[in-house]
Coordinates of C-alpha atoms in Angstrom, one line a residue:
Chain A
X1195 CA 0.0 0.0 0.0
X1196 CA 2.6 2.7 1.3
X1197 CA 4.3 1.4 -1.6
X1198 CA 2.2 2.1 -4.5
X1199 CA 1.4 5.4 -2.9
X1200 CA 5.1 6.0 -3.4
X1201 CA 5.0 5.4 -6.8
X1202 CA 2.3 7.4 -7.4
X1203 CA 3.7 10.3 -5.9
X1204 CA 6.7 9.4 -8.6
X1205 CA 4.3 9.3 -11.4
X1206 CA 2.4 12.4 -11.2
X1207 CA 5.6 14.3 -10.4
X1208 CA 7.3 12.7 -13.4
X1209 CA 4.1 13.9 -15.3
X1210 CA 4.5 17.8 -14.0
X1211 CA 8.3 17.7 -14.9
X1212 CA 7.4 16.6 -17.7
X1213 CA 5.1 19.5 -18.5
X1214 CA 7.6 22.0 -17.0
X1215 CA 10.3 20.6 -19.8
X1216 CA 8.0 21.0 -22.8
X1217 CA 7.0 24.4 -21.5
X1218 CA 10.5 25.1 -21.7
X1219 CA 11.4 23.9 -24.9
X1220 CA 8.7 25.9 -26.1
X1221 CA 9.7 29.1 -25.0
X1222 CA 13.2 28.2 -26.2
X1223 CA 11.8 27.2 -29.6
X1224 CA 9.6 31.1 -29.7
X1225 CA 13.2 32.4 -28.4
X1226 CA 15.5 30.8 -31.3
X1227 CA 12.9 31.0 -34.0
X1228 CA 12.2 34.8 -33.1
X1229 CA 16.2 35.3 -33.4
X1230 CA 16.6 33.5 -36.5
X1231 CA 13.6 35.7 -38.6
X1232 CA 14.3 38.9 -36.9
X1233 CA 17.8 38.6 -38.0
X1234 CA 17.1 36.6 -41.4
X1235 CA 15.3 40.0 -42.6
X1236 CA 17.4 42.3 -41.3
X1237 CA 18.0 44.8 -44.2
X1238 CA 18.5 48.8 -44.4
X1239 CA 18.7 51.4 -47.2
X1240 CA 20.4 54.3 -47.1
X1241 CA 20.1 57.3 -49.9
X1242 CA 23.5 59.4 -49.3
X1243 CA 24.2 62.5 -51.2
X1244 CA 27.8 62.1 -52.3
X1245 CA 28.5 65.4 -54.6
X1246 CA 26.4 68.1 -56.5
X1247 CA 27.1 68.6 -60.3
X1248 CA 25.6 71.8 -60.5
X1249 CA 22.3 72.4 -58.9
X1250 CA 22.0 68.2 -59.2
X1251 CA 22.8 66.2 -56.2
X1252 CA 24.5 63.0 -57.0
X1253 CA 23.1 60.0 -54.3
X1254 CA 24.2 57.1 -53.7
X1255 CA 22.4 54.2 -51.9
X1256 CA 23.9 52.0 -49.9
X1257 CA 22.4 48.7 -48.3
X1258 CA 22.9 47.1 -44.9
X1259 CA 22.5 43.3 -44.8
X1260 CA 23.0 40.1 -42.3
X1261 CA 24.7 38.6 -45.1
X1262 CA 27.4 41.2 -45.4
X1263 CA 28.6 40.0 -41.7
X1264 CA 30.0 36.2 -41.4
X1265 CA 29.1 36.3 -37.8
X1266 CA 25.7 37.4 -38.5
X1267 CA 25.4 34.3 -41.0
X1268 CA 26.7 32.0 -38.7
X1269 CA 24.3 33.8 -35.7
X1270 CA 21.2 32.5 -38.3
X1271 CA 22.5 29.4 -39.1
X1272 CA 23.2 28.4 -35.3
X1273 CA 19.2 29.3 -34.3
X1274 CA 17.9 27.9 -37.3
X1275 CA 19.5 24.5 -36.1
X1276 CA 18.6 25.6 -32.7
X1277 CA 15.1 25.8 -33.4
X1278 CA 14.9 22.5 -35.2
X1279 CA 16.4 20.4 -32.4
X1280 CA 13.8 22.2 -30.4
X1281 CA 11.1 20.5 -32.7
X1282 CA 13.0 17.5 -32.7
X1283 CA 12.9 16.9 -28.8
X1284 CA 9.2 17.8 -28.8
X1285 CA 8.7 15.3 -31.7
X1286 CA 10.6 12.8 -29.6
X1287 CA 9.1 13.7 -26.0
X1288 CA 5.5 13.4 -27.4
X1289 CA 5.7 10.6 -30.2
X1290 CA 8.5 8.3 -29.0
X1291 CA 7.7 6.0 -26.1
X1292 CA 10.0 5.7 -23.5
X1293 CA 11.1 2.4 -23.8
X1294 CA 13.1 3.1 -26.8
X1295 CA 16.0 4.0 -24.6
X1296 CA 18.9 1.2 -25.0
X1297 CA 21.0 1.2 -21.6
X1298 CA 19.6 5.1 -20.9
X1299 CA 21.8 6.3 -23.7
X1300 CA 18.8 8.5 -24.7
X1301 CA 19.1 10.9 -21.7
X1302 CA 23.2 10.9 -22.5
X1303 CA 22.5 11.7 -25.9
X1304 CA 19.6 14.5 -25.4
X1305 CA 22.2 15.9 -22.9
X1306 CA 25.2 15.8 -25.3
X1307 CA 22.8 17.3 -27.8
X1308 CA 21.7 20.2 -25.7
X1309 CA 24.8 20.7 -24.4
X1310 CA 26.6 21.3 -27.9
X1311 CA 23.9 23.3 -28.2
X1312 CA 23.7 26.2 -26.0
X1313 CA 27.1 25.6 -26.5
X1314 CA 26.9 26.8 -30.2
X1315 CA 24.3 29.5 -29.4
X1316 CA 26.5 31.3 -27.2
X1317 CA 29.4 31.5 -29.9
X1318 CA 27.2 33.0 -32.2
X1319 CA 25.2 35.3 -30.1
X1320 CA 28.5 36.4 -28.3
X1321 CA 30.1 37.0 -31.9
X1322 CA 26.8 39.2 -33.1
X1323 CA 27.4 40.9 -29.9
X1324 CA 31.2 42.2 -30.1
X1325 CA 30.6 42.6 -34.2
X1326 CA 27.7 45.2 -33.2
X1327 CA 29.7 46.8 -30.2
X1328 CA 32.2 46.7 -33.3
X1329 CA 29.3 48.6 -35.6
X1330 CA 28.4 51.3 -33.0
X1331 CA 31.6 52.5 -31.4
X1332 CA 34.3 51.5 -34.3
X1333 CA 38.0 50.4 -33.2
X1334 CA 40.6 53.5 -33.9
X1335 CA 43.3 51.0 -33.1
X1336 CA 42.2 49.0 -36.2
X1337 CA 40.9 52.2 -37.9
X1338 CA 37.5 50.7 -38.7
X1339 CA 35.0 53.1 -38.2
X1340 CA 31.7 52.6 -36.7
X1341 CA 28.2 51.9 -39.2
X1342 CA 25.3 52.2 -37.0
X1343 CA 25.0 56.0 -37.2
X1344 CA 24.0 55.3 -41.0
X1345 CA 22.1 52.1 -40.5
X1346 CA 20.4 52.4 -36.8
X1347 CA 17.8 50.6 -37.5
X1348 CA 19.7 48.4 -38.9
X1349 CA 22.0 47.9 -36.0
X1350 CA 19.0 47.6 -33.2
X1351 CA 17.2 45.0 -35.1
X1352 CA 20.6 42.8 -34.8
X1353 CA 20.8 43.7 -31.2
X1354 CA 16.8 42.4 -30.5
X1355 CA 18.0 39.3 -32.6
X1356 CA 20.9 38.7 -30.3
X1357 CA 18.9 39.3 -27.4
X1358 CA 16.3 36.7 -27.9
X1359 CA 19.0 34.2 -28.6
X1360 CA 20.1 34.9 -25.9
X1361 CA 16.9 34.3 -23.8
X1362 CA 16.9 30.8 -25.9
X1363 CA 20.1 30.1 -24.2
X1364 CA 18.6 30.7 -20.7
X1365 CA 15.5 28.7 -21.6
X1366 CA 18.1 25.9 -23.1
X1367 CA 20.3 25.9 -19.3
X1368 CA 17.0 25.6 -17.3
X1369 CA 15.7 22.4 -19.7
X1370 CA 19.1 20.9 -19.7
X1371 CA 19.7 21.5 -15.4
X1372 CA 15.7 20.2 -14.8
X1373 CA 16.6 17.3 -17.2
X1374 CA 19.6 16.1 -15.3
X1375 CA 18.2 17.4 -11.6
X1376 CA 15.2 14.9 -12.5
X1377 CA 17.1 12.0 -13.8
X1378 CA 19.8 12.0 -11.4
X1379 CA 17.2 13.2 -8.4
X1380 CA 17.0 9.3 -6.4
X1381 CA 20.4 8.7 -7.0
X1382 CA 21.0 5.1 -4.9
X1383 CA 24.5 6.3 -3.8
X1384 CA 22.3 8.9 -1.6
X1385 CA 19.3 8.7 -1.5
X1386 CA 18.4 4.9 -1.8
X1387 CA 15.1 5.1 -3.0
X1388 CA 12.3 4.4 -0.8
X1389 CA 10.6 1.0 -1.0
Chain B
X592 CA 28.4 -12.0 -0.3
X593 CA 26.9 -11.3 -4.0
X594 CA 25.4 -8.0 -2.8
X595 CA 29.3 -7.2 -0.9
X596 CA 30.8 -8.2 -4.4
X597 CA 28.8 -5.5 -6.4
X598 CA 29.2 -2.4 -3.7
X599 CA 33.0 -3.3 -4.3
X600 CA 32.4 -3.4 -8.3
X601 CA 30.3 0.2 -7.7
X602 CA 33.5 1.8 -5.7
X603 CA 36.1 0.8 -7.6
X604 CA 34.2 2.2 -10.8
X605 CA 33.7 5.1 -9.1
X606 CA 37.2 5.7 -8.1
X607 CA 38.2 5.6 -11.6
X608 CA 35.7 7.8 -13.1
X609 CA 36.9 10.2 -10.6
X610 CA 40.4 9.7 -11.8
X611 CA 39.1 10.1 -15.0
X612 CA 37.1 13.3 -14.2
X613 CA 40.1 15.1 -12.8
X614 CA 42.4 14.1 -15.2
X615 CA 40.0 16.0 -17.7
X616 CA 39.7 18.6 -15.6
X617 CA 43.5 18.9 -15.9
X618 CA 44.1 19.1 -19.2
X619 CA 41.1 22.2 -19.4
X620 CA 42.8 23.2 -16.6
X621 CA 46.0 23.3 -19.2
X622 CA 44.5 24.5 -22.2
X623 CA 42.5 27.5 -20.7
X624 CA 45.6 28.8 -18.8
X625 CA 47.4 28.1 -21.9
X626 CA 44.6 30.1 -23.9
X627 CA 44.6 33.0 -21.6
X628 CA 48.6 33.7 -21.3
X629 CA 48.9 33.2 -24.9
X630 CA 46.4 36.2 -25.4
X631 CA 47.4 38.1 -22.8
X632 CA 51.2 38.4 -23.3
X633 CA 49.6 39.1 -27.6
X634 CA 51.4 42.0 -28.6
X635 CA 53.6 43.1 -32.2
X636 CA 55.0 46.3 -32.8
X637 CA 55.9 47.3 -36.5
X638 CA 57.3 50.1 -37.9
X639 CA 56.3 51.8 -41.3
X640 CA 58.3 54.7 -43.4
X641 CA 55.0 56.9 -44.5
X642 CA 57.4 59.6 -45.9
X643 CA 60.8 61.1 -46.7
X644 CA 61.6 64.2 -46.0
X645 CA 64.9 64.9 -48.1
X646 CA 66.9 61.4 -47.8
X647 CA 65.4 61.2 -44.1
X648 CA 62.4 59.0 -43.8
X649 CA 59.7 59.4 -41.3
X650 CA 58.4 56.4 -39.9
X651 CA 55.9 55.5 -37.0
X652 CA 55.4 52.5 -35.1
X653 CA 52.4 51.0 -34.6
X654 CA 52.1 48.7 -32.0
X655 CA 48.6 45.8 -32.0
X656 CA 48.3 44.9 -28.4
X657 CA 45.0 42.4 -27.1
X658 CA 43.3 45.1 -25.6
X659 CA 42.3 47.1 -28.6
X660 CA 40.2 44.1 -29.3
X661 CA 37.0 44.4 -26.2
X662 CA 36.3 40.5 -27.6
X663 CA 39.9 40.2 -26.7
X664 CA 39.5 41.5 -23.4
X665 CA 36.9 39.1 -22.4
X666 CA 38.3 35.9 -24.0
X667 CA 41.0 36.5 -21.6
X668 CA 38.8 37.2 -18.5
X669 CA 36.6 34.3 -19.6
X670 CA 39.4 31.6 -19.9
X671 CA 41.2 33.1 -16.5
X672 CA 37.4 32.4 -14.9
X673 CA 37.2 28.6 -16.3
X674 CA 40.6 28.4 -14.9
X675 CA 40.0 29.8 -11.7
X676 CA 36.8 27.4 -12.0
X677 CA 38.9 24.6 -12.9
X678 CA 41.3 24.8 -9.7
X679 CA 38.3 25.2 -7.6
X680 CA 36.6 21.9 -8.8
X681 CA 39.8 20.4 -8.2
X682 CA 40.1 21.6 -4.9
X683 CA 36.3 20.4 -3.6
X684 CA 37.2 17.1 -5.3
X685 CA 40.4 16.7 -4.0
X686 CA 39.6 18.3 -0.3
X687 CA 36.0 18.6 0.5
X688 CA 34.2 15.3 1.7
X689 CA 31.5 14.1 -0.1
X690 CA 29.4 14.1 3.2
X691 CA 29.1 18.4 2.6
X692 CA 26.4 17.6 -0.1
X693 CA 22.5 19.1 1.2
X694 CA 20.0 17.0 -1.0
X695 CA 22.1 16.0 -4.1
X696 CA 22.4 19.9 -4.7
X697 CA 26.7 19.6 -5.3
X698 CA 25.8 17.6 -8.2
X699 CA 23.4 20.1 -9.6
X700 CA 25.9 23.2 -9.0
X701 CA 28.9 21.5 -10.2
X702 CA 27.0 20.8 -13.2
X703 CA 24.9 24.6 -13.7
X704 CA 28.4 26.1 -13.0
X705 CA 30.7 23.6 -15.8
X706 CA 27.9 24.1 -18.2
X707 CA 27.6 28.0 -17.6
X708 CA 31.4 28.0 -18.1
X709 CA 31.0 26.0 -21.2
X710 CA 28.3 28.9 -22.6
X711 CA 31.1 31.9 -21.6
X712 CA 34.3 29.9 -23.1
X713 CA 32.4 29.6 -26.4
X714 CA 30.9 32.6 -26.5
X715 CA 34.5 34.3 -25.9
X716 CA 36.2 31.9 -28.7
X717 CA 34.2 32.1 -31.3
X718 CA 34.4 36.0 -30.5
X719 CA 37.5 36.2 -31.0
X720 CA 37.1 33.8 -34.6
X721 CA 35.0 36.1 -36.0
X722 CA 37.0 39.2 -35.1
X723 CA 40.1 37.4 -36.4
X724 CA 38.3 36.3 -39.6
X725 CA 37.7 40.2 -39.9
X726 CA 41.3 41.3 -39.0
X727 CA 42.4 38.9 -42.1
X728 CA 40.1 39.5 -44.7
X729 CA 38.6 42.8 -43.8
X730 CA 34.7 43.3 -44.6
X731 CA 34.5 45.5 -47.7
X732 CA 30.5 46.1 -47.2
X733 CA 31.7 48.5 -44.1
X734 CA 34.8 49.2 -44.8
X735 CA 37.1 47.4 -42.7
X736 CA 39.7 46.8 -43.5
X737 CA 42.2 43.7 -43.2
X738 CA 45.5 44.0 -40.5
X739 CA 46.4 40.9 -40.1
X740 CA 49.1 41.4 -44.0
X741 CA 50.9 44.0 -41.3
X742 CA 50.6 41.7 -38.3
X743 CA 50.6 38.2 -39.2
X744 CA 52.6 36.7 -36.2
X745 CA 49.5 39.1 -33.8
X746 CA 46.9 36.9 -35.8
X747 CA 48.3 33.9 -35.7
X748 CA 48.9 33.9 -31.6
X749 CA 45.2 35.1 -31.4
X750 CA 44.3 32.3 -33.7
X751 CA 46.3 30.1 -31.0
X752 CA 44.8 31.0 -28.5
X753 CA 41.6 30.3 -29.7
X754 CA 41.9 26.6 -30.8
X755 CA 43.4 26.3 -27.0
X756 CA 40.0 27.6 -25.8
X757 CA 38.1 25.4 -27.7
X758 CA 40.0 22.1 -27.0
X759 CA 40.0 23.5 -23.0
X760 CA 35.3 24.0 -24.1
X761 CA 36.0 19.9 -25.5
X762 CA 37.5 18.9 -21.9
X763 CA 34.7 20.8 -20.0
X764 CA 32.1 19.2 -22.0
X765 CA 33.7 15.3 -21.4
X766 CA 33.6 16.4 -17.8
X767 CA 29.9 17.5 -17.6
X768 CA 29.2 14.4 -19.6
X769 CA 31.0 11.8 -17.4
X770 CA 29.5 13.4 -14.5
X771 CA 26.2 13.9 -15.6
X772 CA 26.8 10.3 -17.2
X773 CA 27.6 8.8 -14.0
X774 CA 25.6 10.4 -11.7
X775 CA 22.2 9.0 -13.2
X776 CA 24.0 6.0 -14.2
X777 CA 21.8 3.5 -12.1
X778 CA 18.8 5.0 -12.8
X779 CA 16.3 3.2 -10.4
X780 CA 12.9 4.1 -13.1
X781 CA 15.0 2.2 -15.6
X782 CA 17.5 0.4 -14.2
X783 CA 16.9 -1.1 -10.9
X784 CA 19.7 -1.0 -8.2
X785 CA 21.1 -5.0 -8.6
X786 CA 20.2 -5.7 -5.0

């Protein structure tokens, strides 16, 4: 009786953490899909006046893309792939039963997978962030001058990219730590488990 | 007897795991302190003739140092963290009993702290790629223009101390795996405790 009461208890919490992980990854997939289009249509065009040829002004315009930036190509690429193995664990938490795990190797492997992921994320937001302190301020030392007081727009719309990658980071930590908190939590070297 | 012979087979494995864990945690030990003095002590001086002035020519020297770079600055405060973080997981290995542990919560920390580390050590090194692919091939969209033709040995110690960091973010992730591996090892909702 106290016994199956126990494993009740088990079950329903299982159930809620569950719930709390696919929350998670949900907010980490809005997070890394938000990044990826924000910064996928990042784009701004400029009309400068270069010269006057008598009373006619001669203009130039000049565009601002993600493209033109590696880091900013990489920054897509990484939440993009982000965003998919977001769908992918969903896919797997909700469709595939539980008992295609051979030796546990399928919590190893979700963990390995996170892992390399947040892992990834951080490169490339951390990159998009020092190329757009880069853009605004400009580096005399290297005497590259700064973009963003042209392309503003421009320049913010990276920075709200960056900052809801980074948020899929945060969302990415708190799966991974709830994920191993949970399967490590009646670890027999400490806490034998109650029977 | 049987159930004395497998607590024996448990702490033996356990013991070298643990050698196994710090002898990772040793070499990114190594490669972050390796990664960070390499960086830091990152300076070339060069000195140009920009004009002559009778049969006299003027020349300056220009001097690239790793602070002009602020992605610079914080791969070298972020790989002097993971190894500050590095010595200190020693240390509790090493010297702290494993009886200070309140509700499995050391295991939690350890691993919220590695993988936090892991985030900020790849986030600084791939940084310090991009702005390194930039310094060598310039970015002709804003242009930047390339330094690295006037300070190739400055690139290339930069470049070295970035694959250091990443082979020290490779040893932090076989730690975190091991441990995390380990720890929910005997799974008791999949793999019952052989009693």
């Amino acid at each position: 009786m106290a016994q199956e009461k126990v494993a009740d208890d088990g079950s329903i919490r299982r159930s809620r953490v569950m719930m709390l992980v696919i929350l998670l990854r949900v907010l980490a997939l809005f997070a890394t899909t938000a990044a990826t289009v924000v910064m996928a249509l990042n784009k701004e065009s400029h009309t400068f006046a270069v010269a006057t040829i008598g009373n006619t002004p001669v203009k130039i315009t000049l565009t601002a893309k993600f493209q033109h930036t590696p880091a900013n190509i990489m920054f897509v690429i990484a939440n993009g792939v982000a965003t998919l193995h977001s769908l992918l664990m969903l896919s797997v938490m909700c469709f595939v039963s539980n008992k295609y795990d051979i030796k546990g190797l399928r919590f190893i492997i979700v963990t390995a997978l996170d892992m390399v992921t947040i892992a990834v994320l951080s490169g490339a937001a951390t990159a998009v962030a020092f190329m757009g302190e880069l853009a605004r301020n400009g580096n005399s030392h290297a005497r590259w001058n700064k973009v963003c007081d042209n392309f503003e727009r421009y320049c913010d719309q990276g920075s709200g990219a960056m900052l809801a990658s980074y948020i899929g980071i945060l969302f990415f930590m708190l799966v991974n730590l709830v994920n191993i908190f949970e399967h490590g939590r009646f670890n027999p070297y400490k806490n034998p488990i109650p029977v």
